[in-house]
Amino acid sequence: MDIMGNKNEWDSNLAFILAMIGSAVGLGNIWRYPYVLYSNGGGEFYIPYLIAILVLAIPFTILEYGVGYNYKSSFTKAIININPKLEYYGWILPVVVFIMTIYYSTIIGWDGIYFILSFFKGWGSDPNTFLSHNILHSTNSLGGIFHFLPLVALSMLVVWFIVWLISHKNLEDGLGKVSKIFVPILFITMIIIVIYSLTLPGANIGLNELFKPDYEALWNIDIWVAAFGQIFFSLSLGMGAGFTYASYTKKDIDLVTSGLYVVIANSLFENFAAFGVFATLGHMSLQSGIPIEKIVSEGASLIFVTYPQIFNVLGVIALILGPLFFFTVYVAGITSMLSSFEVLSISIQNKFNMTRKKTTSILVLVGALASMIYATSCGEYILTITDNFVNNFVVIFSVIIECILFTWIFKAEKLIKFLNSKSKTLKLGKWWIILLKYIIPILLCILWVEGINDIIKDTNNQYMLIFVILLAILLIFTLILTVLKPKSQNWFKTEERIK
């Protein structure tokens, strides 16, 4: 409970599950997964994908929930409880996740623009040129930082206002209500879009292309790295959201089953989205005569170029499906952004004894101002580098340390009895500890090395300059939050639910 008496606790276990599903289901499911599935063997990708769920997603999700529930506090305070000398590390993850939250607002801002455009297909006949020249005025030159984009900035400020509107309220009045309303809407709208996509002429062309066998792919280590990487990023494993949300749960929570629900819901959503993407790509291929491999893409191009191209082909019905699609992306982005925003917010509340409203207001102001760097002509370029810095460099390394701390120092074994006593489904045992202590850290090290290799491939002097600036920002702000004296008497006090 914070100092104003606002209760940081979900009013039901359903609220926690829906909030976690909202956190997990985000842009990575819609704009990343379909391309990853297609480019890594199609149907054969499901073998390493399912193994990644079993070996990485489920065990690590349960670990985060268990430790978060145990300490009923922020990630940073829990790290201090484990070892007071590790406070600096305890701030690294919340700060880097906040950096991610800032650029996430940019992508959601772009989507907000396209939501309006979708009512009249305002992107015209050449969506690619429209995005790069009319909306983003993209350039890879840092000189573009002086070319401000008012429309993009305004759309991003709307996103930050929505985040403030929801997050500054009591937990249940804000995040709880939003999760109960918008997560079901998110799934319903995606179901409508996909079902319609599957009825389009040529849908089978896209699905056949997606699932055509490529048995040789299974012998390529890249497909396994891609599968584990997708699960890691799709579920935002180790980014503190699951830890934080689990700390707000009631005593009767079944964390194991809740974790299973979240992992399954996330997987169903992204696979359902992939079916819809390739069904519509099949229709587009049939109409245009262009092979699917020439039009399939990933990232911003999939959402803001390929989909508008598809809507151009669909005719009048696109005036309904278009707004539905961009609304779905917007909701998915907002729910994920809310969870990542919460990680740093609750840590600051804990240490400095600040109210939820004050903390949220300060962070929204800081985030909104910092995000303006992306409302420039070189914003997309800086965003790409920042995304690589956060996901391929800092977060994976931080999670490796987190996994070691929670298993070797905290001793995750002591969670097993409690988790099993509440679980109505899966029972944990030595297999869970072996995965967490040995297998998962090794897999994450492989992912980290792969991420570093990707960064090295793209490196030039300008890239490295931005990378070094980001690293300096992370280290300096982490240091500031560490050395500032706590105003809470309980900051160094150890509190555990599970003895």
XYZ file of C-alpha atoms in Angstrom:
499
model
C 0.000 0.000 0.000
C 1.445 3.408 -0.925
C 1.615 6.388 1.380
C -1.747 7.756 0.265
C -3.476 4.513 1.056
C -3.837 3.392 -2.547
C -3.876 -0.368 -2.509
C -1.382 -1.953 -4.926
C -3.275 -5.221 -5.237
C -5.481 -6.796 -7.906
C -9.076 -7.266 -6.768
C -9.131 -10.724 -8.379
C -6.828 -13.291 -9.923
C -8.630 -12.748 -13.236
C -7.466 -9.115 -13.228
C -3.854 -10.308 -12.833
C -4.145 -12.865 -15.644
C -5.777 -10.378 -18.040
C -3.184 -7.722 -17.177
C -0.362 -10.183 -17.875
C -1.950 -11.287 -21.154
C -2.257 -7.615 -22.092
C 1.400 -7.143 -21.227
C 2.526 -10.160 -23.255
C 0.326 -9.594 -26.306
C 1.860 -6.629 -28.079
C 3.439 -5.414 -31.290
C 5.900 -8.317 -31.325
C 3.017 -10.737 -31.908
C 1.620 -8.772 -34.844
C 4.590 -7.237 -36.623
C 7.382 -9.702 -35.770
C 6.055 -13.228 -35.407
C 4.425 -13.791 -38.851
C 7.688 -12.961 -40.607
C 9.784 -15.016 -38.151
C 7.495 -18.010 -38.672
C 7.623 -17.672 -42.460
C 11.363 -17.072 -42.780
C 12.362 -19.919 -40.455
C 10.893 -22.986 -42.049
C 7.162 -22.293 -41.829
C 5.442 -25.338 -40.358
C 8.770 -26.828 -39.290
C 9.335 -23.789 -37.071
C 6.728 -25.131 -34.656
C 9.086 -27.843 -33.425
C 11.710 -25.485 -31.936
C 8.912 -23.015 -31.106
C 7.068 -25.509 -28.895
C 10.324 -26.650 -27.304
C 11.125 -23.000 -26.527
C 7.750 -22.644 -24.807
C 8.368 -25.725 -22.674
C 12.031 -25.130 -21.889
C 12.146 -21.323 -21.606
C 8.755 -19.609 -21.464
C 6.868 -21.650 -18.878
C 9.721 -22.252 -16.380
C 10.981 -18.650 -16.454
C 7.487 -17.120 -16.288
C 6.713 -19.166 -13.177
C 10.069 -18.135 -11.641
C 9.337 -14.426 -12.160
C 5.827 -14.772 -10.753
C 7.075 -16.735 -7.756
C 9.841 -14.322 -6.750
C 7.621 -11.302 -7.409
C 4.849 -12.747 -5.248
C 7.340 -13.637 -2.524
C 8.685 -10.100 -2.060
C 5.471 -8.172 -2.843
C 7.612 -5.227 -3.902
C 9.316 -3.656 -6.885
C 12.027 -5.507 -8.799
C 14.702 -3.177 -7.409
C 13.666 -3.650 -3.781
C 13.604 -7.420 -4.254
C 17.177 -7.362 -5.576
C 18.226 -5.363 -2.494
C 16.487 -7.930 -0.291
C 18.472 -10.677 -1.985
C 21.742 -8.733 -1.623
C 21.933 -5.020 -0.632
C 25.209 -4.642 -2.551
C 23.360 -5.273 -5.825
C 21.144 -2.161 -5.812
C 22.897 -0.752 -8.908
C 21.992 -3.867 -10.882
C 18.476 -3.648 -9.454
C 17.972 -0.287 -11.179
C 19.457 -1.271 -14.556
C 16.474 -3.341 -15.663
C 13.757 -0.794 -14.707
C 15.698 2.028 -16.403
C 16.355 0.112 -19.624
C 12.714 -1.025 -19.751
C 11.694 2.627 -19.402
C 13.968 3.461 -22.363
C 12.081 0.756 -24.277
C 8.761 2.265 -23.150
C 9.804 5.615 -24.618
C 10.412 4.290 -28.122
C 7.366 2.018 -27.861
C 5.276 5.187 -27.633
C 6.643 6.151 -31.047
C 5.399 3.024 -32.801
C 1.999 3.334 -31.131
C 1.964 6.982 -32.205
C 2.549 5.975 -35.818
C -0.288 3.484 -35.507
C -2.578 6.205 -34.163
C -1.977 8.189 -37.351
C -2.748 5.161 -39.490
C -5.908 4.450 -37.518
C -7.249 7.824 -38.686
C -5.956 7.314 -42.233
C -7.580 3.866 -42.455
C -11.084 5.368 -42.542
C -10.377 6.775 -46.011
C -7.178 4.968 -47.105
C -5.232 8.157 -46.687
C -1.893 6.469 -47.475
C -2.724 6.509 -51.205
C -1.581 4.051 -53.857
C 2.068 3.894 -52.700
C 2.092 3.163 -48.923
C 5.868 2.676 -48.847
C 6.627 6.165 -50.158
C 3.848 7.623 -48.013
C 5.356 6.192 -44.806
C 8.971 7.123 -45.458
C 8.425 10.515 -47.097
C 5.028 11.879 -46.037
C 4.888 10.655 -42.416
C 8.441 9.994 -41.195
C 10.575 11.980 -43.667
C 13.129 9.282 -42.920
C 16.861 9.826 -43.061
C 19.819 7.958 -41.581
C 21.698 11.208 -41.111
C 21.830 12.617 -37.583
C 21.269 16.011 -39.175
C 17.633 14.923 -39.387
C 17.348 15.557 -35.653
C 16.730 19.207 -36.502
C 13.733 18.367 -38.711
C 10.796 18.147 -36.294
C 7.610 16.234 -37.216
C 4.619 17.897 -35.501
C 2.065 15.248 -36.542
C 4.170 12.379 -35.161
C 4.897 14.360 -31.984
C 1.199 15.094 -31.407
C 0.250 11.449 -31.896
C 2.931 10.358 -29.421
C 1.778 12.902 -26.838
C -1.722 11.417 -27.088
C -0.207 8.020 -26.249
C 1.565 9.435 -23.195
C -1.634 11.133 -22.041
C -3.494 7.801 -22.243
C -0.720 6.125 -20.231
C -0.935 8.857 -17.584
C -4.731 8.690 -17.526
C -4.629 4.976 -16.726
C -1.469 4.610 -14.647
C -1.909 7.489 -12.194
C -5.062 5.924 -10.757
C -5.186 3.200 -8.111
C -4.055 -0.139 -9.509
C -7.519 -1.651 -9.870
C -9.212 1.561 -11.039
C -6.585 2.027 -13.739
C -4.693 -1.027 -14.981
C -7.268 -3.485 -13.627
C -10.275 -1.971 -15.420
C -8.341 -1.390 -18.650
C -7.181 -5.024 -18.723
C -10.703 -6.366 -18.128
C -12.120 -4.239 -20.953
C -9.411 -4.018 -23.577
C -7.792 -7.478 -23.488
C -11.076 -9.209 -24.488
C -11.622 -6.491 -27.134
C -8.101 -7.149 -28.411
C -8.834 -10.840 -28.967
C -12.325 -10.280 -30.375
C -11.167 -7.756 -32.995
C -8.278 -9.989 -34.060
C -10.656 -12.955 -34.375
C -12.984 -10.908 -36.610
C -10.075 -9.810 -38.826
C -8.626 -13.318 -39.140
C -11.943 -15.056 -39.821
C -12.692 -12.604 -42.605
C -9.144 -12.995 -43.971
C -9.596 -16.762 -44.183
C -12.691 -16.300 -46.405
C -10.830 -14.232 -49.011
C -10.099 -15.721 -52.439
C -6.465 -16.828 -52.437
C -6.241 -17.235 -48.664
C -5.102 -20.833 -49.187
C -2.183 -19.575 -51.293
C -0.841 -17.631 -48.350
C -1.403 -20.422 -45.830
C 0.237 -22.994 -48.112
C 3.228 -20.680 -48.507
C 3.403 -20.204 -44.736
C 3.298 -23.888 -43.892
C 5.165 -25.441 -46.815
C 7.657 -27.961 -45.425
C 11.321 -27.063 -45.100
C 12.761 -30.014 -43.213
C 16.338 -28.889 -43.814
C 15.660 -25.807 -41.671
C 15.626 -27.933 -38.502
C 19.357 -28.617 -38.929
C 20.094 -24.897 -39.017
C 20.922 -23.434 -35.610
C 19.463 -20.089 -36.739
C 15.905 -21.474 -36.644
C 16.404 -22.548 -33.013
C 17.865 -19.175 -32.062
C 14.927 -17.491 -33.839
C 12.382 -19.632 -31.969
C 13.865 -18.987 -28.531
C 14.366 -15.327 -29.383
C 10.731 -14.949 -30.448
C 9.438 -16.537 -27.241
C 11.775 -14.392 -25.159
C 10.757 -11.089 -26.756
C 7.115 -11.939 -27.377
C 6.483 -12.663 -23.698
C 8.830 -9.868 -22.538
C 10.553 -12.398 -20.303
C 12.736 -10.876 -17.625
C 11.646 -7.297 -18.280
C 10.087 -6.943 -14.862
C 6.419 -6.724 -15.851
C 5.587 -10.258 -14.735
C 7.580 -9.778 -11.530
C 5.812 -6.483 -10.770
C 2.284 -7.629 -11.593
C 2.754 -10.843 -9.578
C 3.749 -8.757 -6.546
C 0.226 -7.257 -6.597
C -1.539 -10.640 -6.351
C -3.619 -12.015 -3.486
C -2.620 -14.912 -1.222
C -4.808 -17.491 -2.957
C -3.249 -16.975 -6.396
C -2.346 -20.040 -8.463
C 0.793 -18.635 -10.069
C 1.700 -21.787 -11.981
C -1.662 -22.072 -13.740
C -1.758 -18.298 -14.299
C 1.616 -18.521 -16.008
C 0.371 -21.329 -18.237
C -2.689 -19.281 -19.217
C -0.550 -16.279 -20.149
C 1.939 -18.293 -22.223
C -0.841 -20.177 -24.039
C -2.877 -17.003 -24.715
C 0.201 -15.232 -26.079
C 1.036 -18.152 -28.363
C -2.545 -18.486 -29.636
C -2.750 -14.756 -30.375
C 0.477 -14.541 -32.369
C -0.272 -17.683 -34.358
C -3.798 -16.495 -35.047
C -2.327 -13.187 -36.227
C 0.072 -15.072 -38.527
C -2.838 -16.956 -40.132
C -4.587 -13.651 -40.810
C -1.461 -12.018 -42.224
C -0.724 -14.809 -44.682
C -4.346 -15.342 -45.668
C -4.548 -11.680 -46.680
C -1.122 -11.836 -48.340
C -2.402 -14.810 -50.356
C -5.385 -12.754 -51.491
C -3.120 -9.863 -52.400
C -0.826 -12.205 -54.335
C -3.808 -13.590 -56.257
C -5.095 -10.118 -57.108
C -1.741 -8.592 -58.070
C 0.071 -11.595 -59.500
C 3.079 -10.836 -57.276
C 4.606 -13.859 -55.458
C 4.209 -13.785 -51.666
C 7.945 -13.838 -51.064
C 8.137 -10.470 -52.854
C 5.546 -8.772 -50.616
C 6.006 -10.367 -47.193
C 7.957 -8.194 -44.759
C 8.519 -7.607 -41.052
C 8.436 -4.777 -38.547
C 7.128 -1.360 -39.464
C 6.915 -2.370 -43.126
C 4.414 -5.141 -42.357
C 2.030 -2.922 -40.390
C 2.420 0.400 -42.173
C 3.232 -0.684 -45.743
C 2.086 -4.244 -46.463
C -1.240 -3.978 -44.636
C -2.192 -0.692 -46.339
C -1.322 -2.361 -49.651
C -3.634 -5.213 -48.722
C -6.421 -2.814 -47.729
C -6.032 -1.071 -51.083
C -6.744 -4.392 -52.809
C -9.672 -5.347 -50.547
C -11.934 -2.515 -51.677
C -14.802 -1.073 -49.595
C -14.640 -3.740 -46.846
C -11.173 -2.394 -45.995
C -12.842 0.742 -44.628
C -14.107 -1.506 -41.811
C -11.212 -3.954 -41.502
C -8.565 -1.222 -41.678
C -9.756 0.719 -38.610
C -10.343 -2.575 -36.776
C -6.787 -3.716 -37.496
C -5.052 -0.472 -36.500
C -7.252 -0.216 -33.406
C -6.146 -3.738 -32.429
C -2.482 -2.801 -32.859
C -3.058 0.359 -30.806
C -4.674 -1.515 -27.915
C -1.958 -4.187 -27.994
C 0.687 -1.479 -27.840
C -0.956 0.471 -25.023
C -1.460 -2.592 -22.783
C 2.177 -3.614 -23.259
C 3.414 -0.077 -22.688
C 1.433 0.186 -19.443
C 3.132 -2.909 -18.038
C 6.659 -1.795 -18.972
C 5.966 1.699 -17.567
C 4.937 0.137 -14.238
C 8.364 -1.468 -13.650
C 10.265 1.786 -13.015
C 7.238 3.538 -11.512
C 6.755 1.099 -8.632
C 10.518 1.006 -7.907
C 10.585 4.797 -7.520
C 7.441 4.705 -5.367
C 9.084 2.121 -3.100
C 12.386 3.941 -2.619
C 11.284 7.555 -2.419
C 7.936 7.055 -0.684
C 6.161 8.899 -3.502
C 2.484 8.612 -4.357
C 1.480 6.688 -7.438
C -0.017 9.838 -8.990
C 3.113 11.954 -8.479
C 5.473 9.238 -9.707
C 3.389 8.570 -12.800
C 3.098 12.267 -13.625
C 6.875 12.797 -13.394
C 7.718 9.719 -15.463
C 5.127 10.558 -18.129
C 6.573 14.057 -18.423
C 10.141 12.720 -18.687
C 9.101 9.997 -21.138
C 7.084 12.371 -23.334
C 9.946 14.881 -23.544
C 12.543 12.179 -24.251
C 10.332 10.586 -26.919
C 10.442 13.791 -28.982
C 13.836 12.642 -30.306
C 11.814 10.110 -32.332
C 9.537 12.849 -33.704
C 12.325 13.906 -36.059
C 13.437 12.790 -39.496
C 16.120 10.524 -38.042
C 13.717 9.176 -35.399
C 13.143 5.863 -37.164
C 16.907 5.344 -37.529
C 17.574 6.109 -33.841
C 14.637 3.882 -32.850
C 16.119 0.906 -34.726
C 19.463 1.318 -32.947
C 17.757 1.801 -29.569
C 15.714 -1.364 -30.109
C 18.901 -3.342 -30.805
C 20.598 -1.787 -27.769
C 17.703 -2.660 -25.450
C 16.676 -6.088 -26.700
C 19.860 -7.593 -28.129
C 22.353 -6.173 -25.639
C 21.094 -5.005 -22.239
C 17.908 -6.958 -21.492
C 19.226 -10.430 -22.324
C 22.406 -9.818 -20.304
C 20.329 -8.516 -17.388
C 18.050 -11.539 -17.504
C 21.031 -13.911 -17.420
C 22.129 -12.207 -14.188
C 18.542 -12.270 -12.907
C 18.241 -15.999 -13.574
C 21.475 -16.668 -11.675
C 20.407 -14.458 -8.740
C 16.969 -16.020 -8.395
C 18.203 -19.601 -8.589
C 21.671 -19.656 -7.037
C 21.443 -16.877 -4.429
C 17.734 -16.509 -3.685
C 17.375 -20.325 -3.909
C 14.295 -20.816 -6.088
C 13.857 -24.301 -4.577
C 12.073 -22.757 -1.613
C 9.239 -21.648 -3.894
C 8.340 -25.156 -5.047
C 6.284 -26.278 -2.040
C 4.161 -23.113 -2.030
C 3.665 -23.013 -5.818
C 2.685 -26.686 -5.930
C 0.248 -26.247 -3.025
C -1.733 -23.702 -5.079
C -1.322 -25.236 -8.516
C -4.300 -27.023 -10.062
C -2.325 -28.052 -13.142
C 1.447 -28.400 -13.397
C 3.559 -29.591 -10.450
C 7.126 -28.349 -10.173
C 10.111 -30.485 -9.264
C 13.850 -30.863 -9.796
C 13.354 -30.521 -13.561
C 12.267 -26.906 -12.999
C 15.410 -26.057 -11.027
C 17.707 -27.779 -13.549
C 16.189 -25.762 -16.392
C 16.530 -22.501 -14.471
C 20.028 -23.083 -13.102
C 21.707 -24.535 -16.164
C 19.720 -24.835 -19.392
C 18.076 -21.378 -19.562
C 21.245 -19.355 -18.716
C 23.135 -21.258 -21.447
C 20.339 -20.627 -23.977
C 20.209 -16.946 -23.054
C 23.989 -16.673 -23.444
C 23.632 -18.040 -26.983
C 20.892 -15.467 -27.684
C 23.072 -12.712 -26.250
C 26.081 -13.641 -28.386
C 23.813 -13.797 -31.436
C 22.460 -10.351 -30.568
C 25.974 -8.938 -30.219
C 26.866 -10.404 -33.621
C 23.842 -8.686 -35.169
C 24.922 -5.372 -33.643
C 28.508 -5.773 -34.923
C 27.231 -6.480 -38.453
C 25.311 -3.192 -38.520
C 28.015 -1.101 -36.905
C 29.372 2.131 -38.367
C 30.738 5.231 -36.626
C 27.337 6.901 -36.410
C 25.735 3.713 -35.111
C 28.399 3.305 -32.442
C 28.047 6.946 -31.377
C 24.331 6.476 -30.696
C 25.018 3.139 -29.009
C 27.603 4.700 -26.662
C 25.250 7.608 -25.851
C 22.478 5.149 -24.951
C 24.852 3.163 -22.744
C 25.982 6.361 -20.998
C 22.354 7.421 -20.412
C 21.551 4.006 -18.932
C 24.597 3.913 -16.637
C 24.267 7.533 -15.464
C 20.551 7.391 -14.638
C 21.030 4.018 -12.946
C 23.817 5.531 -10.839
C 21.671 8.540 -9.883
C 18.775 6.351 -8.730
C 21.210 4.173 -6.781
C 23.068 6.911 -4.885
C 20.011 9.015 -4.009
C 19.067 8.387 -0.396
C 15.837 6.447 0.144
C 12.950 8.228 1.846
C 11.222 4.996 2.758
C 12.192 3.395 6.047
C 11.343 -0.010 4.583
C 13.686 0.264 1.587
C 16.303 -2.085 3.043
C 13.836 -4.109 5.086
C 13.418 -7.706 3.977
C 9.813 -8.855 3.603
C 8.938 -12.298 2.312
C 5.621 -14.096 1.937
C 7.145 -17.524 1.437
C 9.322 -18.762 4.288
